[in-house]
Coordinates of C-alpha atoms in Angstrom, one line a residue:
Chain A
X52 CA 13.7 -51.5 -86.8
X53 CA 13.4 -55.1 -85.9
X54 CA 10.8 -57.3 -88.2
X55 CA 9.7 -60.5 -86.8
X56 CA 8.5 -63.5 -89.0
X57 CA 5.2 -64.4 -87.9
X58 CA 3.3 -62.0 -90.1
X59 CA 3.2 -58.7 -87.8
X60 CA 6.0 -56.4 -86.2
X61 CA 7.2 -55.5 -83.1
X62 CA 6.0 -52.2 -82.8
X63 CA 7.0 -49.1 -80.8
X64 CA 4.2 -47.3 -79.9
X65 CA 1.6 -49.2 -77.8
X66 CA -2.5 -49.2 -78.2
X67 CA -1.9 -49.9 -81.7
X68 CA -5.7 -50.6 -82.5
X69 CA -5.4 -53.5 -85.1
X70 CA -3.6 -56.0 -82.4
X71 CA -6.1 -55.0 -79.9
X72 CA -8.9 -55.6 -82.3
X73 CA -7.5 -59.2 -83.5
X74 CA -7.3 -59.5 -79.5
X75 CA -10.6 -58.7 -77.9
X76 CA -12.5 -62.0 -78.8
X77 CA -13.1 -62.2 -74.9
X78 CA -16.1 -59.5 -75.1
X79 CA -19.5 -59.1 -75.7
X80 CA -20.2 -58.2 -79.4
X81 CA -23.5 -56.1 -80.6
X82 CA -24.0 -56.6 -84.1
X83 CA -25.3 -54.1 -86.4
X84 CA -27.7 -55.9 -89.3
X85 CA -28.4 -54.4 -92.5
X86 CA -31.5 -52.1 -93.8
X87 CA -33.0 -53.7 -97.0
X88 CA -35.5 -51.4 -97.3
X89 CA -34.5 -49.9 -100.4
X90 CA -33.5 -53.3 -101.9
X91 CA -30.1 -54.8 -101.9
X92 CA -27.8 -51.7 -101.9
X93 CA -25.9 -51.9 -98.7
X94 CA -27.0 -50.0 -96.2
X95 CA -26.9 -50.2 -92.5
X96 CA -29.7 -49.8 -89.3
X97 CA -29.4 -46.6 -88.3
X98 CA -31.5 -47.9 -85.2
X99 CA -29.8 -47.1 -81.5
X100 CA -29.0 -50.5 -80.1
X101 CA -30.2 -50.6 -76.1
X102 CA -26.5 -52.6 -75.4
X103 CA -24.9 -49.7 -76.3
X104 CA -27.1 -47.0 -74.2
X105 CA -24.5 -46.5 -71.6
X106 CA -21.9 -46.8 -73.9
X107 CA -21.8 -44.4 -76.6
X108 CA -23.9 -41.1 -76.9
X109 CA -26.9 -42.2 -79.7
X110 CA -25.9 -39.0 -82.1
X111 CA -22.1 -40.3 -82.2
X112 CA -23.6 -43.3 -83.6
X113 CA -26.1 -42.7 -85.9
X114 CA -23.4 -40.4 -87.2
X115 CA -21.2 -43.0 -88.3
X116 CA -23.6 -45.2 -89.5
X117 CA -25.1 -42.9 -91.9
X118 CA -21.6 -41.5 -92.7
X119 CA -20.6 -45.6 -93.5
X120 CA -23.6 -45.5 -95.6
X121 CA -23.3 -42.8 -97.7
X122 CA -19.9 -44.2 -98.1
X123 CA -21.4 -47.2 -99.5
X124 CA -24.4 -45.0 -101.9
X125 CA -21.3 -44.1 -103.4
X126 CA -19.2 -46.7 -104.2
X127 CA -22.7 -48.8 -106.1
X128 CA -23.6 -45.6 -107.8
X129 CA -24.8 -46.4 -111.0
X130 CA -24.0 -43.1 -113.5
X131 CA -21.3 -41.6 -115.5
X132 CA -18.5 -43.5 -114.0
X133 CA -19.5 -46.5 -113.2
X134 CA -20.8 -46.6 -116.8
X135 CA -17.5 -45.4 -118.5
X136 CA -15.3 -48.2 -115.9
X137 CA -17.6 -50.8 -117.2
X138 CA -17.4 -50.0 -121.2
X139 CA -13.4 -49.6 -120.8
X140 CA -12.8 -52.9 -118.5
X141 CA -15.5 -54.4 -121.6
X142 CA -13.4 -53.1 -124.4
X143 CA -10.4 -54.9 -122.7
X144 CA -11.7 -58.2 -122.4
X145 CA -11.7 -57.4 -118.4
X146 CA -7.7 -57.5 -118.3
X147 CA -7.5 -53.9 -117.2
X148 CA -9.3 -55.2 -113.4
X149 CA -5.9 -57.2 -113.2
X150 CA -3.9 -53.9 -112.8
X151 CA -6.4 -51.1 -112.2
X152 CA -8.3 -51.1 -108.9
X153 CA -11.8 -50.3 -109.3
X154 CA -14.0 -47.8 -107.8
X155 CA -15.5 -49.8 -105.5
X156 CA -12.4 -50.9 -103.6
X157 CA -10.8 -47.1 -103.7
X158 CA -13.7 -46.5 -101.6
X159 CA -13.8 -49.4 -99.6
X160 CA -9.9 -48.1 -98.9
X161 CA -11.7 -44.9 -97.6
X162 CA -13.9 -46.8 -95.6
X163 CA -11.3 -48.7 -93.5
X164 CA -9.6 -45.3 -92.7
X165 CA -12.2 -43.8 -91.6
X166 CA -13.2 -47.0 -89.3
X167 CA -9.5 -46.8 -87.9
X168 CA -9.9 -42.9 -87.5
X169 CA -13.4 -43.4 -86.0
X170 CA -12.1 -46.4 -83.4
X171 CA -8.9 -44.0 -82.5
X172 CA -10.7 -41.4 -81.7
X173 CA -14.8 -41.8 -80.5
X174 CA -14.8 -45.7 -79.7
X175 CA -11.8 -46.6 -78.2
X176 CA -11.5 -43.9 -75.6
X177 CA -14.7 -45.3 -74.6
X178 CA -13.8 -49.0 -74.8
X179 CA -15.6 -49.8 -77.7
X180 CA -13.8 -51.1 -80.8
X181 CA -16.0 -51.3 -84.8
X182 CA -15.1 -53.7 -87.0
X183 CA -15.5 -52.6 -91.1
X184 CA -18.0 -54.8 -92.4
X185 CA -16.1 -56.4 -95.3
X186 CA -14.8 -58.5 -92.4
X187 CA -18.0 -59.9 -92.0
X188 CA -18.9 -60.7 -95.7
X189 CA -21.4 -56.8 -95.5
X190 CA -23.9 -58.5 -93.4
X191 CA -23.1 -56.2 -90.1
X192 CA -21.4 -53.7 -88.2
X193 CA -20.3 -55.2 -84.9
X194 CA -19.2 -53.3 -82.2
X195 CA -17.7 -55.0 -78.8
X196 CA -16.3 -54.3 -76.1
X197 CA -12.3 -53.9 -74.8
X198 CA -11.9 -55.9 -71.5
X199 CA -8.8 -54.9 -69.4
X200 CA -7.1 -58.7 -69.3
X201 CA -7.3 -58.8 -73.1
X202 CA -5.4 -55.4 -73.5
X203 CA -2.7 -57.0 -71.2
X204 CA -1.9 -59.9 -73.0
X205 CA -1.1 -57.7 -76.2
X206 CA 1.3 -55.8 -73.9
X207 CA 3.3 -58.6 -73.1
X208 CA 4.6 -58.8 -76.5
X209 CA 6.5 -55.5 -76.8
X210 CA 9.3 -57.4 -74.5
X211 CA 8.9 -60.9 -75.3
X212 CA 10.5 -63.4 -77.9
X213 CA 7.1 -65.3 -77.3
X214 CA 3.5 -63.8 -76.5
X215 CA 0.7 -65.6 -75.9
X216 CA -2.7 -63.8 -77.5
X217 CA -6.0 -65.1 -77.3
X218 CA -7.6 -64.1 -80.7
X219 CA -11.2 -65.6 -82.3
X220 CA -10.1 -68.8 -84.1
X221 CA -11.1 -68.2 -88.0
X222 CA -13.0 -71.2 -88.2
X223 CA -13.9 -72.1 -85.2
X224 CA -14.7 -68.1 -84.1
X225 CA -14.1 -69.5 -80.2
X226 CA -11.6 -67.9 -78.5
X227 CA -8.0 -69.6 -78.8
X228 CA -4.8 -69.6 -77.1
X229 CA -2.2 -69.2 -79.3
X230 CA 1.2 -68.8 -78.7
X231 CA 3.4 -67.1 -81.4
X232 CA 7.1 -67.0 -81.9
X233 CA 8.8 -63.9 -83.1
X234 CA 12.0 -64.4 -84.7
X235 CA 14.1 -61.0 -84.9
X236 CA 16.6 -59.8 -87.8
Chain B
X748 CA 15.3 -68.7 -84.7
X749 CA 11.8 -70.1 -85.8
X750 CA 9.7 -68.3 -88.5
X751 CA 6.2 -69.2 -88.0
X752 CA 4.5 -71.0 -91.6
X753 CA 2.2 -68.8 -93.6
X754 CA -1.2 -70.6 -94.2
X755 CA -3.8 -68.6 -96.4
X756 CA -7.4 -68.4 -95.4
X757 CA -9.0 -70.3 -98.4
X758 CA -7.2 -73.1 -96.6
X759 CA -9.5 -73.2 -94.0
X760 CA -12.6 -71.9 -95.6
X761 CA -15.8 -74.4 -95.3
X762 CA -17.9 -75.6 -98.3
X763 CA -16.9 -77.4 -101.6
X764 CA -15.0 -75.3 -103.8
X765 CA -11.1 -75.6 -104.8
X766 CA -9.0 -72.8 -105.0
X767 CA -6.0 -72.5 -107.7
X768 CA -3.0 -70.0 -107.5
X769 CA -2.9 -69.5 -103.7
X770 CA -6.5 -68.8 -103.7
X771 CA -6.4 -66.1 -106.7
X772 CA -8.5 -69.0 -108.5
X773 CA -12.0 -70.2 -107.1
X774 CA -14.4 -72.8 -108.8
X775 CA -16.1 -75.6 -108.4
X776 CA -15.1 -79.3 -107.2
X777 CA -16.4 -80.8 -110.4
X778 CA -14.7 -79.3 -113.2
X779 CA -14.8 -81.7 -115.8
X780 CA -17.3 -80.0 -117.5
X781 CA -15.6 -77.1 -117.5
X782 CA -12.5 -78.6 -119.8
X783 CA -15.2 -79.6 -122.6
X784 CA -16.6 -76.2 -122.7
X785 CA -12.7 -74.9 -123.0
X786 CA -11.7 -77.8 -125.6
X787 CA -14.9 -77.9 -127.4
X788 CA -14.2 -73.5 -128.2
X789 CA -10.7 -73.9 -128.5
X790 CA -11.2 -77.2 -131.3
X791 CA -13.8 -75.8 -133.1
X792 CA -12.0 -72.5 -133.7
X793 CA -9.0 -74.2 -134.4
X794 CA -10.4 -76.2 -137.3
X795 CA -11.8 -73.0 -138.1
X796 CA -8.9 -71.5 -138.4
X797 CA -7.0 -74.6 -140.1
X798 CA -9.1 -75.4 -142.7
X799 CA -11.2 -72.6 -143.5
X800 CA -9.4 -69.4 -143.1
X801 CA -6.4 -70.0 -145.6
X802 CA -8.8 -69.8 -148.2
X803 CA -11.2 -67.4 -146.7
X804 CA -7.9 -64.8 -146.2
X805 CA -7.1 -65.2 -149.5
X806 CA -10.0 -65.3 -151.4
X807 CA -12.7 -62.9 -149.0
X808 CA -10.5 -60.5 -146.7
X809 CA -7.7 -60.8 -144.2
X810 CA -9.7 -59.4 -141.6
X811 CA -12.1 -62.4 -141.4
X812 CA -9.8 -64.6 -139.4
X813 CA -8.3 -61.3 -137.5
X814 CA -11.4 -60.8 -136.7
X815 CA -12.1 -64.2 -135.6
X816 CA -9.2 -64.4 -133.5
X817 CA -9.9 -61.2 -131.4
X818 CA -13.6 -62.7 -130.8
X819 CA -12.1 -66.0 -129.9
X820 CA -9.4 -64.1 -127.5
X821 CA -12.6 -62.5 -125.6
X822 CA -14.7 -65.2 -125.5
X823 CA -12.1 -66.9 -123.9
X824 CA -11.4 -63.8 -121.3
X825 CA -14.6 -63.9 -120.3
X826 CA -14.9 -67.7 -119.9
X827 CA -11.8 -67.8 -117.8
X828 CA -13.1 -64.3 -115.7
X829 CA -16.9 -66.4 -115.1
X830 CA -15.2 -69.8 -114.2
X831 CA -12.3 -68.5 -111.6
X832 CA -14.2 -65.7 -110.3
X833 CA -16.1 -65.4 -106.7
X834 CA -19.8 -65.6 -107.8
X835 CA -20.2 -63.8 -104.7
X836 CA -20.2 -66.1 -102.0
X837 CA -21.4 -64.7 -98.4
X838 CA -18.9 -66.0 -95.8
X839 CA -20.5 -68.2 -92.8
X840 CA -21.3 -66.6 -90.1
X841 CA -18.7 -66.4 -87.2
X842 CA -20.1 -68.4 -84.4
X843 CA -20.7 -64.9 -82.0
X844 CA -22.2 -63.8 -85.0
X845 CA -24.6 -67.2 -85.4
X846 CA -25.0 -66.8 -81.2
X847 CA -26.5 -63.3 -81.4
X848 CA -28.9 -64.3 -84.3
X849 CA -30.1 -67.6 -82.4
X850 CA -30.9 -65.1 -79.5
X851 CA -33.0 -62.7 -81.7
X852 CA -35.1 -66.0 -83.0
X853 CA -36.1 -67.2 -79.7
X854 CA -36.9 -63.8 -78.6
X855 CA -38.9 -63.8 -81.4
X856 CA -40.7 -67.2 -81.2
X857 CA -41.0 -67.1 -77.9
X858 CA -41.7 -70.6 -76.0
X859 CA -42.4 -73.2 -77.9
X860 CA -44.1 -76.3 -76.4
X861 CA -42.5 -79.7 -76.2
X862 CA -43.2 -81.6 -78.7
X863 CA -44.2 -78.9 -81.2
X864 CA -41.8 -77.9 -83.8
X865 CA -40.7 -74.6 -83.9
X866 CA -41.9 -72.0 -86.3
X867 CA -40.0 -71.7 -89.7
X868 CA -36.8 -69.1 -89.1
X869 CA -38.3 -66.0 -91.4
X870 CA -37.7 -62.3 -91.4
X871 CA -39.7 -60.2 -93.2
X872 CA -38.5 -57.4 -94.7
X873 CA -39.9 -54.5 -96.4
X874 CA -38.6 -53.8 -99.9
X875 CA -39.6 -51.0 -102.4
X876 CA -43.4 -51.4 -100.5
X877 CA -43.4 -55.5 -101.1
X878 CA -43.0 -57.8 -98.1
X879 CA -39.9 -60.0 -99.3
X880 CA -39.1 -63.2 -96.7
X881 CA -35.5 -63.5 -96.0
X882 CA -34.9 -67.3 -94.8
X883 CA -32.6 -68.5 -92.4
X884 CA -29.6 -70.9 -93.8
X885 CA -28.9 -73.6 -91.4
X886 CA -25.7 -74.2 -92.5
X887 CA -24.1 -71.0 -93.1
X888 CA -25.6 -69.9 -89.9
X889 CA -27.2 -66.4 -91.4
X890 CA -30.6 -64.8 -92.5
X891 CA -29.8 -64.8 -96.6
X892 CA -29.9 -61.7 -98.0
X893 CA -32.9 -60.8 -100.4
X894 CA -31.6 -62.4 -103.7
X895 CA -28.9 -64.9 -102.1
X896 CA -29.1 -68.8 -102.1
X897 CA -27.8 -71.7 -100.7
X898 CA -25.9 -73.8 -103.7
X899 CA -26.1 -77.2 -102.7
X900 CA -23.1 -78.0 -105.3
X901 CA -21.0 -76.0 -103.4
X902 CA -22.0 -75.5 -100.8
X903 CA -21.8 -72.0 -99.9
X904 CA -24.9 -68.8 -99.7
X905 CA -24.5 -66.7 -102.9
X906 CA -25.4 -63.2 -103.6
X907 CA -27.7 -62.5 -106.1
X908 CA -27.8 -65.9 -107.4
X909 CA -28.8 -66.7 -110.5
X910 CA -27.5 -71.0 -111.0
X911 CA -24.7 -73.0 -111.0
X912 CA -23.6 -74.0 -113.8
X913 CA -21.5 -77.3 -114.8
X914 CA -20.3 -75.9 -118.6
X915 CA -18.5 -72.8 -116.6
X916 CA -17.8 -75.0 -113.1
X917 CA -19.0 -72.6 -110.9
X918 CA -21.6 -70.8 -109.4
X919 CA -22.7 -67.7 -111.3
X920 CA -24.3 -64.7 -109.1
X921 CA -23.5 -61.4 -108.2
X922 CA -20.3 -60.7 -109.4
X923 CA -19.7 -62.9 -112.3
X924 CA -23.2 -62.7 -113.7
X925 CA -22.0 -60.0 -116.0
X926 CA -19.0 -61.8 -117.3
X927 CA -21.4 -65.2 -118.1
X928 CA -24.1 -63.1 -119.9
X929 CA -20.6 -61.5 -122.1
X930 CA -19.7 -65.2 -122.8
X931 CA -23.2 -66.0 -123.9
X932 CA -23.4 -63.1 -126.0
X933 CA -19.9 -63.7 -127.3
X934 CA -19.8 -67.8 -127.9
X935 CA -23.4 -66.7 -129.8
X936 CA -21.9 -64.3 -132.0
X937 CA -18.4 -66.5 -132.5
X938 CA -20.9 -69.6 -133.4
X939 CA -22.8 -67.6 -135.9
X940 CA -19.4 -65.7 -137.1
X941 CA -18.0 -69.4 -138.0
X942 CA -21.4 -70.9 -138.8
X943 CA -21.7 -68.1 -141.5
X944 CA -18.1 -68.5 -143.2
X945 CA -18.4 -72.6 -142.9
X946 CA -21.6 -71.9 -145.5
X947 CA -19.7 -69.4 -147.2
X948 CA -16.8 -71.7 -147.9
X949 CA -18.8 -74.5 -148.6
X950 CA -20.9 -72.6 -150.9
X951 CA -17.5 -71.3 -152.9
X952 CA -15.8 -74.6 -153.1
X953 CA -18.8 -76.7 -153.0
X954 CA -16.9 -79.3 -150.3
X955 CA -18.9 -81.7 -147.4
X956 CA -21.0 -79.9 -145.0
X957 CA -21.0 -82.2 -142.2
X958 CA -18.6 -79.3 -140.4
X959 CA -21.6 -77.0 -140.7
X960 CA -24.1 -78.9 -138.9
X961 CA -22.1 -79.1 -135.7
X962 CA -22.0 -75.9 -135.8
X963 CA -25.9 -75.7 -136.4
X964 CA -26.7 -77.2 -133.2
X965 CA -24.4 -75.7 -131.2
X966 CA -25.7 -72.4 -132.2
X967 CA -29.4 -73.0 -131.8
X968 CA -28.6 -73.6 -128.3
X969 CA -26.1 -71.3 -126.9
X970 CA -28.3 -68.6 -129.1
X971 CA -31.4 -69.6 -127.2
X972 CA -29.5 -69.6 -123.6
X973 CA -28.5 -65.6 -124.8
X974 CA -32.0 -65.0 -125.8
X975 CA -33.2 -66.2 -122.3
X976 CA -30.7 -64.4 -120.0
X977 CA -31.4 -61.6 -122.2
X978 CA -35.0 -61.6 -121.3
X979 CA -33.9 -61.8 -117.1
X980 CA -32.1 -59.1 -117.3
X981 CA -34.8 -57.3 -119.1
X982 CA -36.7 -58.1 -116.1
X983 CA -34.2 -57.5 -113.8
X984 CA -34.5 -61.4 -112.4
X985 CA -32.3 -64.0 -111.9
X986 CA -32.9 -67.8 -113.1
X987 CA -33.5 -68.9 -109.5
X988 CA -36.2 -66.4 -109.2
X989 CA -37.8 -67.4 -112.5
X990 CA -37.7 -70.8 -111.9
X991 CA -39.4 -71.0 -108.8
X992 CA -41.7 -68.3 -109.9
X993 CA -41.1 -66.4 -107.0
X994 CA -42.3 -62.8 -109.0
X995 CA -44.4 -64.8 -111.6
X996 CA -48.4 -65.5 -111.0
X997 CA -51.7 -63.6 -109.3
X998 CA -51.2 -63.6 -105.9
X999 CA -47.4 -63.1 -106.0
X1000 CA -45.6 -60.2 -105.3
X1001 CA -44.1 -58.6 -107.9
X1002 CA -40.5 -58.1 -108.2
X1003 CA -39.5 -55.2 -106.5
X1004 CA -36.1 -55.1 -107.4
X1005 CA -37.3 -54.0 -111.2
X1006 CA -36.8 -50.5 -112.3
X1007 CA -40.0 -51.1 -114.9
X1008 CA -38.0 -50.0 -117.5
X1009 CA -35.9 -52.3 -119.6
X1010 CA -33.0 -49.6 -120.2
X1011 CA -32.7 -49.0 -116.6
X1012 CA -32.7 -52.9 -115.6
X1013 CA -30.5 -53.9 -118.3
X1014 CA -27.7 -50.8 -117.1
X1015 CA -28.0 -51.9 -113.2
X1016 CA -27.1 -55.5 -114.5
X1017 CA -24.3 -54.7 -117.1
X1018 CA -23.2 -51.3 -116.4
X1019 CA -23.1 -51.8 -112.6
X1020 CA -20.2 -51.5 -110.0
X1021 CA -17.5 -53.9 -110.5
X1022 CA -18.5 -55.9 -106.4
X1023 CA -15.7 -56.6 -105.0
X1024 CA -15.1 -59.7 -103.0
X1025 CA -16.6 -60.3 -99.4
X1026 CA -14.7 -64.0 -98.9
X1027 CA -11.6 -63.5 -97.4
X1028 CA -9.6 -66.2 -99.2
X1029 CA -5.4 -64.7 -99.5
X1030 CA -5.9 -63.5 -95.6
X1031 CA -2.8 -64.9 -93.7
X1032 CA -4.0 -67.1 -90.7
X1033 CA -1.4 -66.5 -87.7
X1034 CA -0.2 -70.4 -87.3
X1035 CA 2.5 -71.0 -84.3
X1036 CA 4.8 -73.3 -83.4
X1037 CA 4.5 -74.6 -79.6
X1038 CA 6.0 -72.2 -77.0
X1039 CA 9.5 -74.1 -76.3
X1040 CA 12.5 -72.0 -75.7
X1041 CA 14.7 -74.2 -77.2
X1042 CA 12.4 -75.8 -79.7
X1043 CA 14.2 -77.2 -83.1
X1044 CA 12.7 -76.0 -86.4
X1045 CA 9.3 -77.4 -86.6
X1046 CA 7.1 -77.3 -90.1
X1047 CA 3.8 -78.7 -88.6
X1048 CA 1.1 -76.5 -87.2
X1049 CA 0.6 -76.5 -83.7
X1050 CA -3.1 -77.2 -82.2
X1051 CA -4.3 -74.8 -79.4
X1052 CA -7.1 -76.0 -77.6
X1053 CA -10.5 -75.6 -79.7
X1054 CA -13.7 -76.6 -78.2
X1055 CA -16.9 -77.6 -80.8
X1056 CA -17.6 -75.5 -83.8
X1057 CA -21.0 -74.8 -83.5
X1058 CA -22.3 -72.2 -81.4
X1059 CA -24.3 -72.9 -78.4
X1060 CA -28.1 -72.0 -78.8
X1061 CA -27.5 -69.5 -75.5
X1062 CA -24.5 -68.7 -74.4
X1063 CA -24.2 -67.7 -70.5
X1064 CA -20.0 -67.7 -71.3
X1065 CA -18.2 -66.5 -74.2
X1066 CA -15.0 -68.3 -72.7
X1067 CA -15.4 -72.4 -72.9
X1068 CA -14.6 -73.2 -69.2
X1069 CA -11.7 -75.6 -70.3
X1070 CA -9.8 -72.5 -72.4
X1071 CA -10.1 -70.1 -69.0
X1072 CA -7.4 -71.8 -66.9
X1073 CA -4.9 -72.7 -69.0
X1074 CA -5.1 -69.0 -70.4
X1075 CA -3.6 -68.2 -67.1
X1076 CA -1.1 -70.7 -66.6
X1077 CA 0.6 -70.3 -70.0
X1078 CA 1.1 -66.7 -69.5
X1079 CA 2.5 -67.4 -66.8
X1080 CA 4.9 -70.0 -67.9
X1081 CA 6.0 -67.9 -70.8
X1082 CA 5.8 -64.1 -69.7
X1083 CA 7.9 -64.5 -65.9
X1084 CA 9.2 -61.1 -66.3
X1085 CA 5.9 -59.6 -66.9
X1086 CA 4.0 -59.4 -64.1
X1087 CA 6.2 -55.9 -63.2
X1088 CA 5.4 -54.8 -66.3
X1089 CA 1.7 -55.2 -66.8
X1090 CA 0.1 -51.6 -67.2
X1091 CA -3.0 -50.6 -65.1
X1092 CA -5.7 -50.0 -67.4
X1093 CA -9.3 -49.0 -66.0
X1094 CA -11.8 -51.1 -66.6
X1095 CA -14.1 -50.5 -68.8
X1096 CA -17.6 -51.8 -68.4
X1097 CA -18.8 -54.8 -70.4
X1098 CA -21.6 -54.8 -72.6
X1099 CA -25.1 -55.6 -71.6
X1100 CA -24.8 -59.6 -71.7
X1101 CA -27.9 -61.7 -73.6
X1102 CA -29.6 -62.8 -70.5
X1103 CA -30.6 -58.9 -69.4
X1104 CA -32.3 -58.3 -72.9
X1105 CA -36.2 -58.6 -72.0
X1106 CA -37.4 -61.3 -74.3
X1107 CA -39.7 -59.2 -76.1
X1108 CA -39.4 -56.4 -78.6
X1109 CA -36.1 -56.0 -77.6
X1110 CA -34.8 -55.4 -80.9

């Protein structure tokens, strides 16, 4: 199995969703903003987008919207648990958060999977990608749209030493040429 | 063979913080006051323990200076967890991001005549049946979330936030409010703990008491900060809130974030999720070398072609017309052999673009 350097690996099956993710900074983007309506919990619009009419049927949606939010209910539930984590990780002095994980991020770990399972198998056959809103500090959930050229130029690396992939540039957010150089052992 | 270099996100992130420990470590620019709070704890309990406790083990308990050592040991913890934790920083928004909230406000405000300045950028939301306004952050490019404010310090939107504070040299908000109140709480008791035993001692061996009123004042004051964060929490408000009265007076509205009961506020506060952090700061950024077949080892970053940062008010193009070419022509130059191997995918529609949304009510 060859690894390459430059922080991602050659890989042997193709479509593999998080390169074409990184990749599709060349489409349109709807963004899906939060519902504050019962105060700073996060929770997401459940409202139907009209860019997405053609798109996506509206019950598809809505499902995974409200499935993202219950997601979310549960992870800043304040009872028994989140009680009990609190008094222990206080009895420690807080050291325990340096090995223990807390409940929050297990769930947020649920929450990406079932993105990834949701884009493999409802969005992406329709040429729609999410992206989990952590990425976007919780604010929203944007969806956008695959475009054929894009998909192309992540192709090109499965027989190249050198790829060139257009991905958002982190601080600029524009799209960017960038030209990586895999380095085989 | 070239490995490409590894640069971290926190390298690149905007506003005026420094990171420590490849970006484990977050606080403030100015940290000085920071060191005084750490050597003014660590000397006073030192003294404590040099001077005071001998006698005070041997003549009172043993357990008075073990005692004092594990309060010390926590007060410390939860210093250290306050100063070099994420307050809860909102990351700026991406500029597609900033683009598609630009659109929403001129849809919203319509035409404005030249020579008029356009209305304030406010969304009103409704919360718990109040009307909260959510204000628009010109720097970080996003509508702040109910609770969230714009530190001038440093520079960045924070969740939940409550004030920046030089003794801890950061911001405290969100998800390090819990470990400040703990330090308050604990530097009171430690103060009173030492202030106690100083009178004790000097009481037994009758000795100067100039030791004691150091302690006096430090006590009245970090006792009184306790007392007061212990009353916002009560309330369920944050020291922002309270000092610009936002829940406070007649005509106001009142704080719909309270549970009206002290119990519950004081549990949502303190016995709350554990938030984890939304700024992406040990991310690895993909950096590359140019594209040379037979280019030597280079350590310096290349620089692909970036156009300006900010976001154009509305886009017609997501593509910058000068990027679009050379797209083409360095595939070209680099991937000869591909053109045989590019697969035929269908194409799949694009999205409505902005300029078919009807300006009104779109949304």
């Amino acid at each position: 199995m060859t690894k390459c350097h430059s922080g991602f690996s050659a890989l042997p099956q193709f479509h593999n969703l998080q390169e074409l993710r990184h990749s599709a900074s060349l489409a349109t983007k709807v963004f899906i903003q939060r519902d504050y309506t019962e105060g700073t919990v996060c929770k997401f619009q459940t409202k139907f987008p009209a860019e997405l009419d053609s798109r996506i049927e509206r019950s598809l949606f809505e499902d995974t919207v409200k499935t993202l939010n219950n997601y979310y209910a549960e992870a800043e539930k304040i009872g028994g648990q989140s009680y009990l984590e609190g008094c222990l990780a206080c009895a420690t002095a807080y050291v325990i958060f340096l090995c223990m994980e807390t409940r929050y991020e297990k769930v947020l770990k649920k929450i990406s999977k079932y993105i990834q399972e949701q884009n493999e198998k409802i969005y992406a056959p329709r040429g729609l990608l999410i992206t989990d809103p952590i990425e976007r500090g919780m604010r929203v959930v944007s969806f956008f749209s695959l475009q054929s050229d894009v998909l192309n130029a992540v192709e090109v690396y499965k027989s190249q030493t050198a790829v060139t992939i257009i991905t958002d540039g982190e601080d600029t957010g524009l799209p960017e040429r960038r030209t990586v150089r895999l380095s085989f052992v | 063979m070239l490995a490409a270099r590894v640069t971290r996100r926190w390298e690149k992130l905007p506003g005026k913080n420094t990171f420590c420990c490849d970006g484990r470590v977050m606080m403030a620019r100015q940290k000085g006051v920071f060191y005084l709070t750490v050597a003014l704890i660590t000397g006073t309990c030192a003294l404590f323990f040099g001077f005071e406790c001998p006698y005070l083990a041997v003549h009172l308990s043993p357990a008075i200076p073990v005692f004092a050592v594990l309060l010390f040991l926590f007060v410390m913890a939860v210093l250290l967890r306050t100063s070099f934790s994420d307050p809860g920083v909102l990351p700026r928004a991406l500029p597609e991001e900033a683009t598609f909230i630009e659109m929403e406000i001129e849809a919203a405000n319509g035409n404005v005549p030249a020579g008029q300045r356009p209305p304030p950028r406010i969304r009103n939301v409704e919360i718990n049946n109040q009307i909260v306004k959510l204000k628009y952050c010109y720097t970080c490019k996003i509508f702040r979330p109910p609770r969230a404010s714009h530190c001038s310090i440093c520079d960045n939107c924070v969740d939940r936030f409550d004030h920046h504070c030089p003794w801890v040299g950061n911001c405290v908000g969100r998800r390090n409010y819990r470990y400040f109140y703990l330090f308050t709480l604990s530097l009171s008791l430690l103060t009173i703990y030492i202030f106690t035993f100083d009178i004790v001692h000097v009481v037994l061996r009758s000795m100067d008491s100039s030791f004691v009123l150091i302690c006096f004042f430090t006590l009245w004051s970090v006792v009184g900060l306790t007392g007061f964060h212990t009353y916002l929490i009560s309330m369920n408000q944050t020291t922002n809130e309270d000092i610009k009265g936002s829940w406070s007076g007649k005509n106001r509205v009142q704080n719909p974030y309270s549970h009206r009961n002290i119990i519950k506020n004081c549990c949502e506060v303190l016995c709350g999720p554990s938030y984890p952090s939304v700024l992406d700061r040990r991310g690895v950024m993909l950096e590359a070398p140019p594209a040379t077949t037979t280019a030597p080892v280079k350590s310096t970053t290349p620089e692909p072609q970036t156009t300006k940062t900010t976001a154009p008010l509305i886009p017609n193009e997501h593509t910058p017309e000068d990027v679009k070419p050379s797209i083409d022509t360095t595939s070209d130059k680099t991937c000869p052999a591909s053109e045989d191997e590019k697969p035929h995918l269908s194409q799949f529609p694009p999205l409505a673009s902005p300029d078919t949304l009807e300006p009104a009510g779109a949304h």
